[in-house]
mmCIF file of C-alpha atoms in Angstrom:
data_model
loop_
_atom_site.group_PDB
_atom_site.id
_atom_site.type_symbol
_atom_site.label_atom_id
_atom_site.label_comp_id
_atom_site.label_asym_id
_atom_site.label_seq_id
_atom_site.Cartn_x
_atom_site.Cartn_y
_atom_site.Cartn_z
ATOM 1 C CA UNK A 1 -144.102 -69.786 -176.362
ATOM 2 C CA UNK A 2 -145.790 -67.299 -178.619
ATOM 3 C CA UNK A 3 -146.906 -64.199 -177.099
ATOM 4 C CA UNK A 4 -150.480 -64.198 -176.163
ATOM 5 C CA UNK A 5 -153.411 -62.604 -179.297
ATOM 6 C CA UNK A 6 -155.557 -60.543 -177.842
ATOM 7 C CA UNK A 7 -158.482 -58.336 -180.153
ATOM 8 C CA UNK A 8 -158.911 -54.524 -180.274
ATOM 9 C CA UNK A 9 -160.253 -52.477 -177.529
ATOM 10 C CA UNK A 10 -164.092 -53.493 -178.552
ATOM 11 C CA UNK A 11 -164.783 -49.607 -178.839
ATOM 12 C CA UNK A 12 -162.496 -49.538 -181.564
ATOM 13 C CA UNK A 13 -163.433 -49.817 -185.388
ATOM 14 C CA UNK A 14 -161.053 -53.183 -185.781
ATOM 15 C CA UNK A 15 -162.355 -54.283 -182.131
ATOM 16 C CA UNK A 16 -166.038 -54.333 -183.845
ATOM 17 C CA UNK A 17 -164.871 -56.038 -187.151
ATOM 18 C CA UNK A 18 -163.030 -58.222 -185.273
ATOM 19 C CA UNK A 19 -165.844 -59.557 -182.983
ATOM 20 C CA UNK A 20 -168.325 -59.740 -185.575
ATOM 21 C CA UNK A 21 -165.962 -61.696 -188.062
ATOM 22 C CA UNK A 22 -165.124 -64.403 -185.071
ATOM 23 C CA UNK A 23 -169.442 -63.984 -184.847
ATOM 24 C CA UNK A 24 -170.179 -64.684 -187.878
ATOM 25 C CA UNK A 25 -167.487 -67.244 -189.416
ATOM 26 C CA UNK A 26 -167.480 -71.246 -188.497
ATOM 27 C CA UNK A 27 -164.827 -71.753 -186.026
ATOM 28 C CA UNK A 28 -161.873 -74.996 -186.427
ATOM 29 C CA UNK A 29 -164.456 -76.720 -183.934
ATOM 30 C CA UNK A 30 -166.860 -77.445 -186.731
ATOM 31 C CA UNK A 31 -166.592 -80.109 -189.412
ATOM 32 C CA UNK A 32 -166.970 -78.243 -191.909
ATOM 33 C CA UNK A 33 -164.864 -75.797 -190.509
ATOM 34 C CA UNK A 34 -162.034 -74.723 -193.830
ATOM 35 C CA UNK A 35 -159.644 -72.052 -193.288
ATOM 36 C CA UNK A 36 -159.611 -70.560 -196.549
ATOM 37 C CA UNK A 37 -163.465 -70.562 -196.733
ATOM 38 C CA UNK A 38 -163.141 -68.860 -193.409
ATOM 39 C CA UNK A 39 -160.875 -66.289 -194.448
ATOM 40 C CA UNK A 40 -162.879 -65.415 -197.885
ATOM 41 C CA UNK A 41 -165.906 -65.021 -195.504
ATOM 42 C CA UNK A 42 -164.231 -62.535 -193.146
ATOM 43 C CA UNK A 43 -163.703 -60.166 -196.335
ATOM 44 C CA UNK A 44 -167.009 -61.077 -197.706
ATOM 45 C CA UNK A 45 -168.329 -59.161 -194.789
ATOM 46 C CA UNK A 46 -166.138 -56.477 -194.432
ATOM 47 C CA UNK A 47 -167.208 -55.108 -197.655
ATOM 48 C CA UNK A 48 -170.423 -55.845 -196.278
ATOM 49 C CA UNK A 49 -170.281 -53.475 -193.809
ATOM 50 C CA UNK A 50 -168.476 -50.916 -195.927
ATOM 51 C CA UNK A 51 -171.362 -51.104 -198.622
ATOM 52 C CA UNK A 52 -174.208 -50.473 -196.158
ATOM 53 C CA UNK A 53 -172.105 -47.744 -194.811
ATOM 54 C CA UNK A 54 -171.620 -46.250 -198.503
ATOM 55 C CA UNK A 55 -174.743 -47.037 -199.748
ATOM 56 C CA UNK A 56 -177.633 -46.573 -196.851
ATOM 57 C CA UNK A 57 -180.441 -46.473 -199.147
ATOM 58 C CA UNK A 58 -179.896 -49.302 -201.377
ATOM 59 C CA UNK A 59 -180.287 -51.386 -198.367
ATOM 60 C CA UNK A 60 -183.588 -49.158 -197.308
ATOM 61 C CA UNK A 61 -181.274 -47.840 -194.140
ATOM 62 C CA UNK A 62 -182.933 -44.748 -193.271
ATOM 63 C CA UNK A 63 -180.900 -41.780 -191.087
ATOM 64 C CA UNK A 64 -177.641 -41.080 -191.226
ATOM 65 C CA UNK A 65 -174.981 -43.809 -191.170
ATOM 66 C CA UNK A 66 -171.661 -42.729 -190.367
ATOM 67 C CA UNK A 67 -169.898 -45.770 -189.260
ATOM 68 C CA UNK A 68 -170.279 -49.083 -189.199
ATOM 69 C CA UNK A 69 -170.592 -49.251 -185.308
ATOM 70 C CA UNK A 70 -173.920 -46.987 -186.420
ATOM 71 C CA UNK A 71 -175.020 -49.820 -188.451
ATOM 72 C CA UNK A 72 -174.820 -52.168 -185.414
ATOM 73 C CA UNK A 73 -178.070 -50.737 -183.651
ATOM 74 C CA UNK A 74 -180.327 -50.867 -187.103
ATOM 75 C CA UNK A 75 -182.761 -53.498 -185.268
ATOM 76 C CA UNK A 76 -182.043 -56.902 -187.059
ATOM 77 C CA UNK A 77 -179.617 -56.690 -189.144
ATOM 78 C CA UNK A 78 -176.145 -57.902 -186.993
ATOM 79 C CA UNK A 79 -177.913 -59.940 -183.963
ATOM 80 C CA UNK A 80 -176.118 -60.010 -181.028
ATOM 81 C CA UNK A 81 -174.912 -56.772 -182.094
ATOM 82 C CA UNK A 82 -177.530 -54.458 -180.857
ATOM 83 C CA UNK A 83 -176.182 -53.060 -177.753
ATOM 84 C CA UNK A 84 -172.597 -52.415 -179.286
ATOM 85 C CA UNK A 85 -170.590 -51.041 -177.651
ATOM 86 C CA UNK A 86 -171.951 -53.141 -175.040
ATOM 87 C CA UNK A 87 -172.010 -56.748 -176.209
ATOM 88 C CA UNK A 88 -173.483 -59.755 -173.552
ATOM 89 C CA UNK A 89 -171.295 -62.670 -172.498
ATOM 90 C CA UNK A 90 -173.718 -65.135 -173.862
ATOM 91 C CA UNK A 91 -173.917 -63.459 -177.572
ATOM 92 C CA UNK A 92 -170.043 -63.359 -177.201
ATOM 93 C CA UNK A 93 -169.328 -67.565 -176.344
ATOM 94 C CA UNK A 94 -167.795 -67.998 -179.420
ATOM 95 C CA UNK A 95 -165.633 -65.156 -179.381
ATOM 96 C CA UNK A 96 -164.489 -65.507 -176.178
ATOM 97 C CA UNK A 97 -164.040 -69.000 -176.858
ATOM 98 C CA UNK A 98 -162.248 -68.441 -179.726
ATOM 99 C CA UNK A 99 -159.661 -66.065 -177.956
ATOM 100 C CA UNK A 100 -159.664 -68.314 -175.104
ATOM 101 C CA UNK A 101 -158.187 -71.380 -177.137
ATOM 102 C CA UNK A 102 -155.936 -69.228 -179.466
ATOM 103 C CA UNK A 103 -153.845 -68.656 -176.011
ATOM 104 C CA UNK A 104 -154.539 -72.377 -174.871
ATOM 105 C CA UNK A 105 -150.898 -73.015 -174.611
ATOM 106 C CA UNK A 106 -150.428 -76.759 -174.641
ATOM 107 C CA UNK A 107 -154.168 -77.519 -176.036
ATOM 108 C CA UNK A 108 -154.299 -79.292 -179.226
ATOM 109 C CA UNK A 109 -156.608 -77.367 -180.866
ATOM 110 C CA UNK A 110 -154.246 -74.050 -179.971
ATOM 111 C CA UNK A 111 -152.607 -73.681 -183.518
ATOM 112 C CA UNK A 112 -155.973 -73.415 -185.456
ATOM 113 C CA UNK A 113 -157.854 -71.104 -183.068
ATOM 114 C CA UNK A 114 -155.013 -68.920 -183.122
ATOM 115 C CA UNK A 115 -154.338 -68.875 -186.639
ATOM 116 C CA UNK A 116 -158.596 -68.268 -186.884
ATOM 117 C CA UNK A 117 -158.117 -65.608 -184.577
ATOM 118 C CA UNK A 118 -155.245 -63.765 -186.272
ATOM 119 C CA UNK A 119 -157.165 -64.053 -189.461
ATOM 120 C CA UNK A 120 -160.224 -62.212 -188.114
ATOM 121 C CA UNK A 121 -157.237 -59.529 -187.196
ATOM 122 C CA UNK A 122 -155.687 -59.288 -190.137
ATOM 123 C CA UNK A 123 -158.947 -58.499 -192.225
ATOM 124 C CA UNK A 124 -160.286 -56.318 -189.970
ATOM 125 C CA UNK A 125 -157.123 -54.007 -189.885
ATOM 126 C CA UNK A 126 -155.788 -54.373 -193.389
ATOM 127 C CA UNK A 127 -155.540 -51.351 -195.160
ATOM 128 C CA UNK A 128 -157.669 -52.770 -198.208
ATOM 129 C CA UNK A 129 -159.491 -55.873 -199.838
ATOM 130 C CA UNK A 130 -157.009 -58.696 -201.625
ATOM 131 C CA UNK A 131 -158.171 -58.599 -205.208
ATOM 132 C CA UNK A 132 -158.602 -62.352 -205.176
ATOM 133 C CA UNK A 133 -161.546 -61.491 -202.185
ATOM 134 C CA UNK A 134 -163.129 -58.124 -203.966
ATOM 135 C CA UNK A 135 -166.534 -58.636 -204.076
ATOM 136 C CA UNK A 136 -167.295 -54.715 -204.752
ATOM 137 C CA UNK A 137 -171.406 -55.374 -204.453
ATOM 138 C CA UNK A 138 -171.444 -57.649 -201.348
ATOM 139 C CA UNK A 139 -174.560 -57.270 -199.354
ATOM 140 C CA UNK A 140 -175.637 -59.657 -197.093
ATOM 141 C CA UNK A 141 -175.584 -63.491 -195.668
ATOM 142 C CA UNK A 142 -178.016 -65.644 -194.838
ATOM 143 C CA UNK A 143 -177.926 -69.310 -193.357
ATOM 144 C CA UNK A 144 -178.240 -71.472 -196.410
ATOM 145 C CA UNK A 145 -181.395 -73.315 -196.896
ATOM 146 C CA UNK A 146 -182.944 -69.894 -195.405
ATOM 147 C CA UNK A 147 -185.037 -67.140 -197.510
ATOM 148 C CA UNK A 148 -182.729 -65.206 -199.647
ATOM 149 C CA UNK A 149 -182.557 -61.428 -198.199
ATOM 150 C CA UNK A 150 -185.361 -60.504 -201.307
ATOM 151 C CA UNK A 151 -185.868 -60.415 -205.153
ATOM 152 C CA UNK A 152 -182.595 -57.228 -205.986
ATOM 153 C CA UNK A 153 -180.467 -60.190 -204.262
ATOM 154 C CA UNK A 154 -177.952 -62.623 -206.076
ATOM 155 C CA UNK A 155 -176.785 -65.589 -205.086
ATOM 156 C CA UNK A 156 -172.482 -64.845 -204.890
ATOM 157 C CA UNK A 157 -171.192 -67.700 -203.156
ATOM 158 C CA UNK A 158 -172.206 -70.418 -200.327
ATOM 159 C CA UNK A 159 -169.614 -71.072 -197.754
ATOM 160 C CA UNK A 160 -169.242 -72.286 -194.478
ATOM 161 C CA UNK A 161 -172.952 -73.028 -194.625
ATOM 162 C CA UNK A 162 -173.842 -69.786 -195.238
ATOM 163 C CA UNK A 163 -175.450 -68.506 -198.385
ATOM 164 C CA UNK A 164 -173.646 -65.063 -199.496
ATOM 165 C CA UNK A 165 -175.476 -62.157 -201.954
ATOM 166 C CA UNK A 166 -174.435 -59.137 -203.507
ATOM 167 C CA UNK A 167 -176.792 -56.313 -204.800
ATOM 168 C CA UNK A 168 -176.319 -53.311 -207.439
ATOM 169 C CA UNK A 169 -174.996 -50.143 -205.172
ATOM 170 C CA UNK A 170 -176.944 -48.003 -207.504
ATOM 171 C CA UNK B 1 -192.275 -79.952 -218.172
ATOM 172 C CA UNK B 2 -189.614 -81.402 -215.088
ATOM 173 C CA UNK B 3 -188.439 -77.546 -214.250
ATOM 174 C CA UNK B 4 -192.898 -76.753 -214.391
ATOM 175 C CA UNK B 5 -193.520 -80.053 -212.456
ATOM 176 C CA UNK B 6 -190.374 -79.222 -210.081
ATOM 177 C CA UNK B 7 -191.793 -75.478 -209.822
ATOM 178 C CA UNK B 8 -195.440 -76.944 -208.662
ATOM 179 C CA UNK B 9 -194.289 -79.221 -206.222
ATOM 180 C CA UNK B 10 -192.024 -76.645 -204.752
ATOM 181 C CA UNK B 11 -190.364 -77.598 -201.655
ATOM 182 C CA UNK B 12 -191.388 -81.337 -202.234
ATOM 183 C CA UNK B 13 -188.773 -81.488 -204.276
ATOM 184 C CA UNK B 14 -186.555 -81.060 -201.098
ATOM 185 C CA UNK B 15 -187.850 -84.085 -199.637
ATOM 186 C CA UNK B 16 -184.392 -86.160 -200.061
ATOM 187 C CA UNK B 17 -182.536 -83.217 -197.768
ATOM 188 C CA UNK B 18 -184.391 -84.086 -194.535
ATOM 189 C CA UNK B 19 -182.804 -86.540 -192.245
ATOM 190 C CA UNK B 20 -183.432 -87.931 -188.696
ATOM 191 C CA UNK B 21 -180.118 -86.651 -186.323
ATOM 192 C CA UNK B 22 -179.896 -90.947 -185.607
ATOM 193 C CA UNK B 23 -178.470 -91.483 -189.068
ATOM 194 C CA UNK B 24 -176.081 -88.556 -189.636
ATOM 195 C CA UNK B 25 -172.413 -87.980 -187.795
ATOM 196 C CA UNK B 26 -170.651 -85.366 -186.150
ATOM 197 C CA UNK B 27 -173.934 -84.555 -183.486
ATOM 198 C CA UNK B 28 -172.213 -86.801 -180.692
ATOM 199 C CA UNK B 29 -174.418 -87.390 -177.862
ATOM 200 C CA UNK B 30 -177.022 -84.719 -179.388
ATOM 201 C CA UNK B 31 -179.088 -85.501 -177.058
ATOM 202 C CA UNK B 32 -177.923 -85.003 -173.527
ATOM 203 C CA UNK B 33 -176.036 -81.357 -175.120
ATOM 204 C CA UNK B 34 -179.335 -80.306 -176.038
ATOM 205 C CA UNK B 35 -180.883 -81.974 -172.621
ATOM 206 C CA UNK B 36 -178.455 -79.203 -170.719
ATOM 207 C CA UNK B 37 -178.392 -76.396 -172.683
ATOM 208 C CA UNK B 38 -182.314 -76.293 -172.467
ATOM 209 C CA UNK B 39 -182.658 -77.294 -168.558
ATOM 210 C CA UNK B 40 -179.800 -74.352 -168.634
ATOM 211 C CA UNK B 41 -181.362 -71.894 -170.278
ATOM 212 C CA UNK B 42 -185.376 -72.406 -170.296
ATOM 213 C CA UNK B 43 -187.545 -69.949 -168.649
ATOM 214 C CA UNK B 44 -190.467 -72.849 -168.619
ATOM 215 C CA UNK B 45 -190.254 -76.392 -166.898
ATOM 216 C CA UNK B 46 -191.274 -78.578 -169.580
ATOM 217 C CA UNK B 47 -189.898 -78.042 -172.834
ATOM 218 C CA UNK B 48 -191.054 -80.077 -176.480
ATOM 219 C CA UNK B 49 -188.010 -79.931 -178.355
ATOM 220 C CA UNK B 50 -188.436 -81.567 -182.299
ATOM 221 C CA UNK B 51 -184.937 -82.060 -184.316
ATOM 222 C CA UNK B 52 -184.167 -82.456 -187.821
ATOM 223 C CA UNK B 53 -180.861 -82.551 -189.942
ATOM 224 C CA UNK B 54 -180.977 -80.660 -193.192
ATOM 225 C CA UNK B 55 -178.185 -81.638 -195.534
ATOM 226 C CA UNK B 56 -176.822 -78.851 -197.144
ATOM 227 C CA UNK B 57 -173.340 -80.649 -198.275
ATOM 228 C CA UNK B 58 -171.471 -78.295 -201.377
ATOM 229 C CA UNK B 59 -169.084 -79.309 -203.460
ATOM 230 C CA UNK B 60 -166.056 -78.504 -200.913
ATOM 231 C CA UNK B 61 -168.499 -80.436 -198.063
ATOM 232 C CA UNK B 62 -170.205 -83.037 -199.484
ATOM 233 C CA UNK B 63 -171.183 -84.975 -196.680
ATOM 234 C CA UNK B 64 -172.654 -81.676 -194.500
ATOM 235 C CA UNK B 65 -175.395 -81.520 -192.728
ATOM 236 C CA UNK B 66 -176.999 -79.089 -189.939
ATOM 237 C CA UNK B 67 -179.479 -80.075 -187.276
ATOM 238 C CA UNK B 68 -181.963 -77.600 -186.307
ATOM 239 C CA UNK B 69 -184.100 -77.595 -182.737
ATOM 240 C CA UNK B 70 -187.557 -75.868 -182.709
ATOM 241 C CA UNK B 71 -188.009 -75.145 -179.065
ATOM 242 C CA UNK B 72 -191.508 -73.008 -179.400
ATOM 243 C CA UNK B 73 -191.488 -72.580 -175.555
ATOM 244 C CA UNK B 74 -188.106 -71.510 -175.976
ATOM 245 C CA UNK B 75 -189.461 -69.213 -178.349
ATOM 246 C CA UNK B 76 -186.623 -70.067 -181.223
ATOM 247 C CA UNK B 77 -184.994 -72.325 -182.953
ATOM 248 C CA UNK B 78 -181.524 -73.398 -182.228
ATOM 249 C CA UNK B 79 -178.870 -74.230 -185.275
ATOM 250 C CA UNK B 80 -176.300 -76.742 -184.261
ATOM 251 C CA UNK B 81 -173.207 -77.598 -186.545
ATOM 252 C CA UNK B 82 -171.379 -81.150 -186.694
ATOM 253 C CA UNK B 83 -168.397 -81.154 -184.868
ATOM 254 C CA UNK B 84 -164.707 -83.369 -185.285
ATOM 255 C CA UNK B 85 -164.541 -82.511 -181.141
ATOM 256 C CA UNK B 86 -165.439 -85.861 -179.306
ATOM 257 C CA UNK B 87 -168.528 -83.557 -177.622
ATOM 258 C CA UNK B 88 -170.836 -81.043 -178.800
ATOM 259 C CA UNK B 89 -170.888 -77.736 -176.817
ATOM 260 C CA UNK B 90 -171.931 -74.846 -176.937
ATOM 261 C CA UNK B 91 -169.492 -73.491 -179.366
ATOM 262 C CA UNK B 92 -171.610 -75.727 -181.716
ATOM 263 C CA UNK B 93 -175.028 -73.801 -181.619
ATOM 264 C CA UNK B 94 -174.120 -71.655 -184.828
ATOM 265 C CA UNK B 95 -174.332 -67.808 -184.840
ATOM 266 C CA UNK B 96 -177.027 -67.595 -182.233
ATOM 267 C CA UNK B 97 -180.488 -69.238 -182.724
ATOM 268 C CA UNK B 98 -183.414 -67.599 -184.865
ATOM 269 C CA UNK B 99 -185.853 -66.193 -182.630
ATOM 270 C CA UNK B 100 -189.219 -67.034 -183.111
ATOM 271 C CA UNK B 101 -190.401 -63.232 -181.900
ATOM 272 C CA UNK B 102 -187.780 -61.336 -183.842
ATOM 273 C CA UNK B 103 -186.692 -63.207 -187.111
ATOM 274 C CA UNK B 104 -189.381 -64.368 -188.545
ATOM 275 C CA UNK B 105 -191.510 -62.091 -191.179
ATOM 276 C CA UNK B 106 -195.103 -62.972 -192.564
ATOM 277 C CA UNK B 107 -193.446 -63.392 -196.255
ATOM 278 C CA UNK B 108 -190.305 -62.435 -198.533
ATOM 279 C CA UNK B 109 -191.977 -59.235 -199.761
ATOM 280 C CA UNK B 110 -189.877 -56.374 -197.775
ATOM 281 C CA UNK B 111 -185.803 -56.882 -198.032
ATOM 282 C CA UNK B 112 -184.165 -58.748 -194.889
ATOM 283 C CA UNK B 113 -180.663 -58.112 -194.363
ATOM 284 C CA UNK B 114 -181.369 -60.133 -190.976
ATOM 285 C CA UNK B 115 -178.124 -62.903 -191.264
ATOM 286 C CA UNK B 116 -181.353 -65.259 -189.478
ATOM 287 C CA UNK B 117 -184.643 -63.859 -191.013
ATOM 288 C CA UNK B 118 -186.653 -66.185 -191.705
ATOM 289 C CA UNK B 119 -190.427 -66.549 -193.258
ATOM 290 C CA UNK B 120 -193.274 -67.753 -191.729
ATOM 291 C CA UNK B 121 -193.575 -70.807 -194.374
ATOM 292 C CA UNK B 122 -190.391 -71.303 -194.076
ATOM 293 C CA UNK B 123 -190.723 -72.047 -190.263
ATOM 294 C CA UNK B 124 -193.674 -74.086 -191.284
ATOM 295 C CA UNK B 125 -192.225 -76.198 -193.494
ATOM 296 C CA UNK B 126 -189.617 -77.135 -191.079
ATOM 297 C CA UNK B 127 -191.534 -77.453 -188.484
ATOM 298 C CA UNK B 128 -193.626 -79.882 -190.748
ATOM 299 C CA UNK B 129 -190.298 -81.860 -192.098
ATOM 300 C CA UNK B 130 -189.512 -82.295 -188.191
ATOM 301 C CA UNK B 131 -193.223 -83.887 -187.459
ATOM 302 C CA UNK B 132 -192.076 -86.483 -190.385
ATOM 303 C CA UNK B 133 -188.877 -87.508 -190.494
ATOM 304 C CA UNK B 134 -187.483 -85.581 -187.025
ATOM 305 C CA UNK B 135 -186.853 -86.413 -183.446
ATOM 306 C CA UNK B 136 -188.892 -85.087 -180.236
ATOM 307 C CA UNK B 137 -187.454 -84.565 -177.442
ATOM 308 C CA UNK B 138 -189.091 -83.625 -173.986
ATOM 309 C CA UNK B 139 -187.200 -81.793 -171.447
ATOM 310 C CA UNK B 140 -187.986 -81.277 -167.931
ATOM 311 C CA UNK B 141 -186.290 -78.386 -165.872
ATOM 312 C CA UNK B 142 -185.296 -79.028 -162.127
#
């Protein structure tokens, strides 16, 4: 029996990237759920975060930014995030979900949560970005068929029925 | 002239994307999911729910669609994802809902890093796609 996965303390940088990747990213219970799409998306948005940490004022971020759990009470930009460190069970169903059925020894869908689970992990605490998932100008998501995030906005990639955009840093 | 005439007609053009939740998979038993999770969760005792599918298929997905619930007493509108489970639940409602009071802005002119902003025509227009080719659904709490 493998040994339970559990996330980071959610106080914790990789707790935070963690939470919001498993947020964020289609789980194995969805149809068009694809693991490598999944994975790609998780890095998507930890440059994401590192750019709007970087780069406040390209992304009109007023004050001083110095982490990316700062970012997380900028009203509505990571809902469900507001309250961080403090997150509500109901924003946090999918998470908990998610963690719940990674440990689901016996249950079917056990292998894919877990391996979904350990992938949020692994991006969140890697020491830097695969070159085959660089995306140095990554900016924001939106739900595709939704509003693009405004006109200094391209179009990078949809997946997982999400519509991804990078902007120039400068 | 087609990419002028496409241009004018603007979102008519997405006419072909709109479906009725009857005639697409993965939303099994749609209704009585969405019959719970709003006698669950609604603050008022009757609720007019309207659902429509979108398909937004890519290349890798062909064949994807995603059904969205306005709920205007609910005060949002819930995004729900097909499923290969043999039930929807709430696992399904994708990446929280877009509140009506928070993510939607009058137009596209300020920058909105909001993951579920939204427009004001936008919200119109599906509201209006719903009132054609969607579902209504009336639910009663307690």
């Amino acid at each position: 029996m493998p040994d339970p996965i559990r996330l980071d303390e959610v106080g914790t940088p990789a707790g935070l990237r963690e939470r919001l990747f498993l947020h964020e990213t289609l789980t194995p219970a969805f149809a068009r759920y694809d693991r490598e799409e999944a994975f790609h998306v998780m890095w998507f948005i930890r440059q994401v975060l590192a750019n709007r940490v970087a780069h406040p004022r390209v992304f009109g971020i007023r004050g001083t930014v110095r982490s990316e759990a700062d970012l997380m009470a900028i009203p509505n930009q990571f809902p469900g995030f507001e309250t961080y460190p403090r997150l509500s069970a109901a924003e946090m169903t999918n998470v908990n979900e998610c963690v719940r059925l990674a440990n689901a020894t016996g249950d079917r869908r056990q292998s894919a949560y877990r391996q979904h689970v350990q992938d949020a992990i692994t991006v969140a605490t890697a020491p830097a970005v695969p070159i085959q998932y660089s995306a140095p100008t990554a900016a924001a998501w939106k739900r595709a068929g939704t509003p693009s995030p405004g006109a200094k906005f391209t179009l990078y990639r949809t997946m997982q029925g999400n519509d991804y955009y990078t902007t120039p840093m400068s | 002239m087609s990419l002028i005439l496409a241009l004018t007609l603007g979102v008519a053009g997405d006419t072909a994307q709109w479906r009725n939740i009857a005639g697409v998979g993965g939303f099994p038993n749609w209704r009585g999911f969405l019959t719970e999770h709003v006698r669950r969760h609604a603050a008022r005792r009757v609720n007019h729910l309207c659902v429509v599918v979108r398909a937004d298929g890519d290349e890798r997905h062909p064949d994807a669609a995603t059904a969205y619930v306005y709920w205007p007493e609910g005060r949002r509108i819930e995004i729900l994802g097909q499923t290969t489970e043999p039930a929807l639940s709430p696992m399904m409602l994708m990446q929280g809902p877009i509140r009506l009071d928070r993510d939607v802005s009058p137009d596209d002119r300020q920058p909105d890093l909001n993951p579920r902003g939204v427009t004001r025509g936008w919200v119109r227009e599906l509201v209006s796609r719903c009132k054609s080719v969607g579902t209504r659904l009336t639910v009663v709490k307690g």
